[in-house]
Amino acid sequence: MPQIVKLSPAELKTLRTVDDRLMSYNIEMAEVTGGTFWKAYTPAQIAGTEEVPPITKLSIDSDGPMQVYPPIDLYNEKLRKLARDLGPVWVRVSGTWASKTYYDFDGAGVTPEGYLNRLTKEQWIGVLDFCKAIGAKLMISVANCPGLHSVEEPWNPSEAEKIFSLSRDYGVPIDAAEFMNEPNMLSYSGAPEGYTAADYARDQDLFFAWLRKNYPGCLCVGPSNTGDETMGPTTGKKQSHGGGVADIFSNNATCDELMDGTQEKLDVYSYHYYNGVSERLQSIMPAAHWQADQATTEAYLAVAANSCKMNIPLRDKYCPGGQMWVTESGDAGGGGDTWASTYLDVFRTLNELAEFSTLTDGIIFHNTLAASDYAFLAREVFDPRPNYFAVLLWNRLMGTTVYDTGEPAREGAHVYAHSRKDGQSGACYLIINNSTTDATTVELPQDAVRYTLSADALRSPVMKLNGRELVLGENNALPDLSGEAQPAGTLTVEPATIVFLVV
């Protein structure tokens, strides 16, 4: 049904202010060291004309969903420029890989037994130089694996001290830390075999107590859980945990099981959100996979907000008054869906940022900057994808004061408003027409500057701004991101189109 939206800038009511680094991202530890990550889709799979082969297990076999990649070049000038253009961010270096990483800072060149991989001093300095060059704050998680301690022994800070002291002495201190990545999947987390929720609670306390004594400026963040019941398509019945996570990974723990009894309080509450799992994992977790034709539906776009709402009571319980950080966020666990690198995922990305802002204050760490199909930038060549330009415009237009528009979200009209990023009086509206069939009419009471996002096809790898293709120019220059004058009156927002309006 065609929708009508009446904008009333003078009647906007303030909801809250949000962090100016709301839009942030991950660089996986597996990228820094080189290692196993998700195998890229073929062009035909991205276009939706070729199916992704089913799998029976997670492996790096030739027919598996993963492969080994070399380390990322964090000194690449194109990468640094595009990262810098996004503005101030947090960079999180973590992932399951981080829990099993040995810090080889003396250059011995050996990975001790019980670790999966090693991080060299040069590689870590590359991360520190990258953060310094783009003005980012740095977040990590630390090693917690059989190489560090057995299941009968408590965690110890011998490895953590290496990375924290090197970062401090280099002049780029670590600003925040989670103890582990996704500890609720205990059997898949990298922790020693037989590790329990009680072991985790004990060891997180040890880590945070050590951190507060030795690096008091570092925020203690946790627990970084993943796979809640909001994940996956709605069937009218409550999903199995995480759309089937518990069916694949044994020995899973709840947030309460991990956190009850802990003595060291959180500075920030964290969790992971994915709308579901990708085609790579569909065959082993079918309950958690969405089809492409669902990606603009109300049910699909509601998942991020539902996940946030489910975690707010946990934040209030374990970190009252604190921020809430989504330390991994993306369309689909397992490297992203086939359409993650196309215009089709922009609806979810912008809707997530906007909905989260209406619900709470915190940070969303998009997974990832430049690894796999859900990344803002294509691996190695670092060409920006539609989501990159979408969040770039968000950062340039949407300020930190969040307003209540009085418009309930419905198909064809997801309407949000923030203060103007340029600091001038007025507001910036975000209007998402997620209907693929009906135009939306917007009644605009005053002149505005319009930024219309569209594409020739939903699965297009190139997005347009006011009809201009968003691709890099000579010497990797950003394209023209200017808006167009929109006179007061009636504006038609075409189907599957997104509009920013600055008034």
XYZ file of C-alpha atoms in Angstrom, residues 8-301:
294
model
C 7.168 18.290 10.811
C 10.703 19.444 11.687
C 9.458 22.051 14.168
C 7.683 19.370 16.219
C 10.571 16.898 16.582
C 11.155 15.722 20.164
C 14.626 14.780 21.398
C 15.078 11.126 22.371
C 18.786 11.027 23.271
C 22.278 11.718 22.049
C 24.466 8.967 20.622
C 28.195 8.400 20.402
C 29.917 10.151 17.513
C 31.748 6.867 16.788
C 28.456 4.947 16.521
C 29.452 3.567 13.128
C 32.657 1.567 13.654
C 34.080 -1.712 12.352
C 36.140 -4.852 12.850
C 39.480 -5.859 11.425
C 39.647 -9.575 12.201
C 42.776 -10.908 13.912
C 42.795 -13.495 11.113
C 43.313 -10.602 8.686
C 46.223 -9.193 10.672
C 48.117 -12.474 11.006
C 46.850 -14.081 7.829
C 44.638 -17.092 8.292
C 41.360 -18.828 7.624
C 38.314 -16.805 6.626
C 35.279 -17.075 4.405
C 35.755 -17.953 0.743
C 34.556 -15.254 -1.668
C 31.403 -15.782 -3.719
C 31.569 -15.928 -7.489
C 30.143 -13.023 -9.542
C 27.263 -15.282 -10.593
C 26.468 -16.145 -6.975
C 26.466 -12.436 -6.091
C 24.117 -11.766 -9.004
C 21.815 -14.534 -7.772
C 22.145 -16.656 -10.905
C 24.275 -19.444 -9.400
C 23.600 -21.429 -6.237
C 26.120 -21.751 -3.426
C 27.054 -25.433 -2.985
C 25.862 -27.006 0.288
C 28.388 -28.089 2.908
C 28.391 -30.738 5.612
C 31.113 -29.267 7.843
C 33.223 -26.157 8.411
C 36.580 -26.769 6.743
C 39.190 -25.269 4.425
C 38.899 -28.158 1.976
C 38.559 -27.149 -1.660
C 34.804 -27.692 -1.459
C 34.439 -26.034 1.947
C 33.263 -22.491 2.756
C 36.617 -21.201 4.014
C 40.144 -20.671 2.743
C 43.502 -19.336 3.937
C 44.315 -15.690 3.173
C 47.558 -13.702 3.508
C 47.813 -10.817 6.023
C 46.105 -7.535 5.161
C 48.312 -4.601 4.155
C 47.337 -1.928 6.673
C 49.851 0.476 5.139
C 47.993 0.534 1.825
C 47.302 4.208 1.081
C 43.950 3.548 -0.603
C 42.752 1.579 2.418
C 43.929 4.263 4.831
C 42.370 7.070 2.824
C 38.972 5.384 2.621
C 39.085 4.498 6.315
C 40.055 8.061 7.210
C 37.216 9.443 5.081
C 34.685 7.603 7.257
C 35.617 9.841 10.182
C 36.261 8.906 13.828
C 35.696 5.220 14.600
C 36.550 2.390 16.930
C 38.586 -0.425 15.387
C 38.062 -3.846 16.978
C 40.705 -6.522 16.397
C 39.246 -9.780 17.626
C 37.357 -12.819 16.359
C 37.670 -16.448 17.418
C 41.132 -16.379 15.828
C 42.253 -13.875 18.492
C 41.481 -16.282 21.336
C 44.034 -18.721 19.897
C 46.788 -16.272 18.874
C 50.316 -16.305 20.335
C 52.089 -12.948 20.488
C 55.500 -13.660 18.947
C 56.951 -10.249 19.757
C 60.510 -11.511 20.259
C 60.605 -12.865 16.714
C 61.229 -16.516 17.567
C 59.093 -17.570 14.615
C 57.512 -20.484 16.478
C 53.863 -21.075 17.365
C 53.849 -22.910 20.718
C 51.698 -25.987 21.181
C 48.145 -25.121 22.115
C 47.994 -21.986 19.950
C 46.611 -21.929 16.430
C 48.602 -19.020 15.013
C 51.015 -16.248 15.919
C 51.055 -12.472 15.710
C 54.401 -10.815 15.012
C 55.540 -7.518 16.475
C 55.617 -6.003 12.995
C 52.040 -7.070 12.317
C 50.783 -5.542 15.560
C 52.676 -2.316 14.975
C 50.897 -2.251 11.605
C 47.585 -2.189 13.488
C 48.831 0.558 15.808
C 50.114 2.642 12.893
C 46.783 2.199 11.095
C 44.798 3.378 14.127
C 47.133 6.337 14.591
C 46.893 7.293 10.907
C 43.079 7.354 10.859
C 42.499 8.643 14.400
C 40.771 5.473 15.613
C 40.303 4.108 19.104
C 41.437 0.501 19.524
C 39.623 -2.477 21.029
C 40.854 -6.076 21.283
C 40.191 -9.425 22.911
C 43.007 -11.546 24.319
C 44.345 -15.083 24.110
C 42.514 -17.735 26.144
C 43.405 -21.169 24.797
C 45.176 -24.426 25.750
C 48.551 -22.888 24.932
C 48.078 -20.358 27.735
C 46.522 -22.558 30.402
C 44.777 -25.882 30.890
C 41.135 -26.191 31.848
C 42.243 -27.006 35.410
C 44.235 -23.762 35.653
C 43.021 -20.148 35.797
C 43.809 -17.667 33.041
C 47.045 -15.721 33.482
C 48.138 -12.360 31.983
C 51.511 -13.405 30.547
C 50.362 -12.999 26.930
C 48.042 -10.053 27.552
C 50.887 -8.086 29.129
C 52.868 -8.376 25.887
C 50.242 -6.759 23.686
C 49.105 -4.145 26.206
C 52.622 -3.000 27.084
C 53.768 -2.870 23.457
C 50.723 -0.793 22.507
C 51.207 1.583 25.439
C 54.939 1.999 24.828
C 54.337 2.612 21.119
C 52.001 5.469 21.944
C 48.744 3.816 20.838
C 47.263 2.340 24.023
C 44.437 -0.174 23.857
C 41.254 1.716 24.730
C 38.839 -1.175 25.355
C 38.968 -4.949 25.669
C 36.684 -7.948 25.763
C 38.059 -11.050 27.453
C 36.927 -13.409 24.678
C 35.050 -13.434 21.403
C 31.658 -15.186 21.538
C 32.333 -17.102 24.770
C 28.815 -18.516 24.881
C 29.851 -21.014 22.172
C 32.299 -22.568 24.623
C 33.231 -25.564 22.485
C 34.003 -23.334 19.480
C 35.494 -20.338 21.275
C 39.103 -21.532 21.360
C 39.085 -21.995 25.138
C 40.602 -25.141 26.669
C 38.570 -28.311 26.144
C 35.981 -28.762 28.853
C 35.849 -25.028 29.624
C 32.656 -24.063 31.467
C 30.640 -20.924 32.075
C 31.988 -20.880 35.638
C 35.544 -21.013 34.273
C 34.726 -18.082 32.023
C 33.304 -16.010 34.887
C 36.417 -16.696 36.968
C 38.789 -15.814 34.134
C 36.945 -12.693 33.000
C 37.197 -11.443 36.587
C 40.929 -12.183 36.604
C 41.423 -10.330 33.313
C 39.369 -7.286 34.278
C 41.009 -7.046 37.723
C 44.448 -7.207 36.085
C 43.361 -4.652 33.492
C 42.051 -2.170 36.034
C 45.221 -2.436 38.106
C 47.713 -2.149 35.249
C 45.828 -0.324 32.457
C 43.097 1.660 34.221
C 42.261 3.721 31.147
C 41.053 0.651 29.253
C 37.312 -0.074 29.230
C 36.198 -3.545 30.362
C 33.662 -4.793 27.805
C 31.631 -7.997 27.651
C 30.431 -10.632 27.341
C 30.328 -10.552 23.496
C 27.701 -13.278 23.083
C 26.224 -14.298 19.743
C 23.302 -16.245 18.316
C 20.184 -15.137 20.202
C 16.653 -16.271 19.346
C 16.007 -13.236 17.137
C 18.379 -14.684 14.530
C 16.768 -16.131 11.418
C 13.343 -15.879 9.746
C 10.229 -15.680 11.883
C 8.097 -18.805 11.669
C 5.476 -18.034 14.303
C 7.319 -20.265 16.754
C 10.312 -19.451 18.921
C 13.494 -20.265 17.056
C 15.973 -22.764 18.383
C 18.849 -20.865 19.980
C 20.442 -18.644 17.355
C 18.508 -20.243 14.524
C 20.267 -23.541 15.172
C 23.593 -22.484 16.702
C 23.032 -24.838 19.628
C 22.414 -27.696 17.215
C 25.807 -27.200 15.539
C 28.031 -26.111 18.425
C 27.712 -28.049 21.667
C 28.365 -26.690 25.171
C 26.651 -23.330 24.722
C 26.063 -20.961 27.632
C 23.599 -18.152 28.244
C 24.582 -14.628 29.180
C 23.305 -15.197 32.714
C 25.366 -18.376 33.065
C 28.496 -16.506 31.985
C 27.909 -13.356 34.018
C 26.148 -14.404 37.229
C 28.627 -14.450 40.069
C 31.203 -12.212 38.399
C 32.743 -9.631 40.720
C 34.396 -7.266 38.238
C 31.703 -5.052 36.754
C 31.433 -4.208 33.084
C 32.134 -0.707 31.809
C 30.265 -1.535 28.587
C 27.830 -4.336 27.729
C 28.460 -6.064 24.380
C 26.752 -8.587 22.136
C 26.871 -9.731 18.517
C 24.063 -9.335 16.008
C 23.600 -11.026 12.656
C 20.283 -11.186 10.844
C 20.917 -14.858 10.184
C 23.524 -17.058 8.537
C 24.752 -16.902 4.968
C 24.257 -19.302 2.097
C 27.618 -20.818 3.056
C 26.043 -22.169 6.257
C 22.468 -22.589 5.055
C 22.777 -26.344 4.591
C 23.825 -26.930 8.216
C 21.743 -24.143 9.835
C 18.670 -23.814 7.586
C 16.492 -22.224 10.298
C 18.794 -19.186 10.437
C 18.974 -18.330 6.733
C 16.907 -15.682 4.951
C 16.218 -15.677 1.220
C 17.150 -12.661 -0.899
C 13.525 -11.787 -1.618
C 13.008 -11.289 2.137
C 15.829 -8.752 2.545
C 13.608 -5.657 2.364
C 10.679 -7.070 4.336
C 9.474 -5.772 7.676
C 10.358 -9.053 9.376
C 13.921 -8.939 8.078
C 14.521 -5.290 8.921
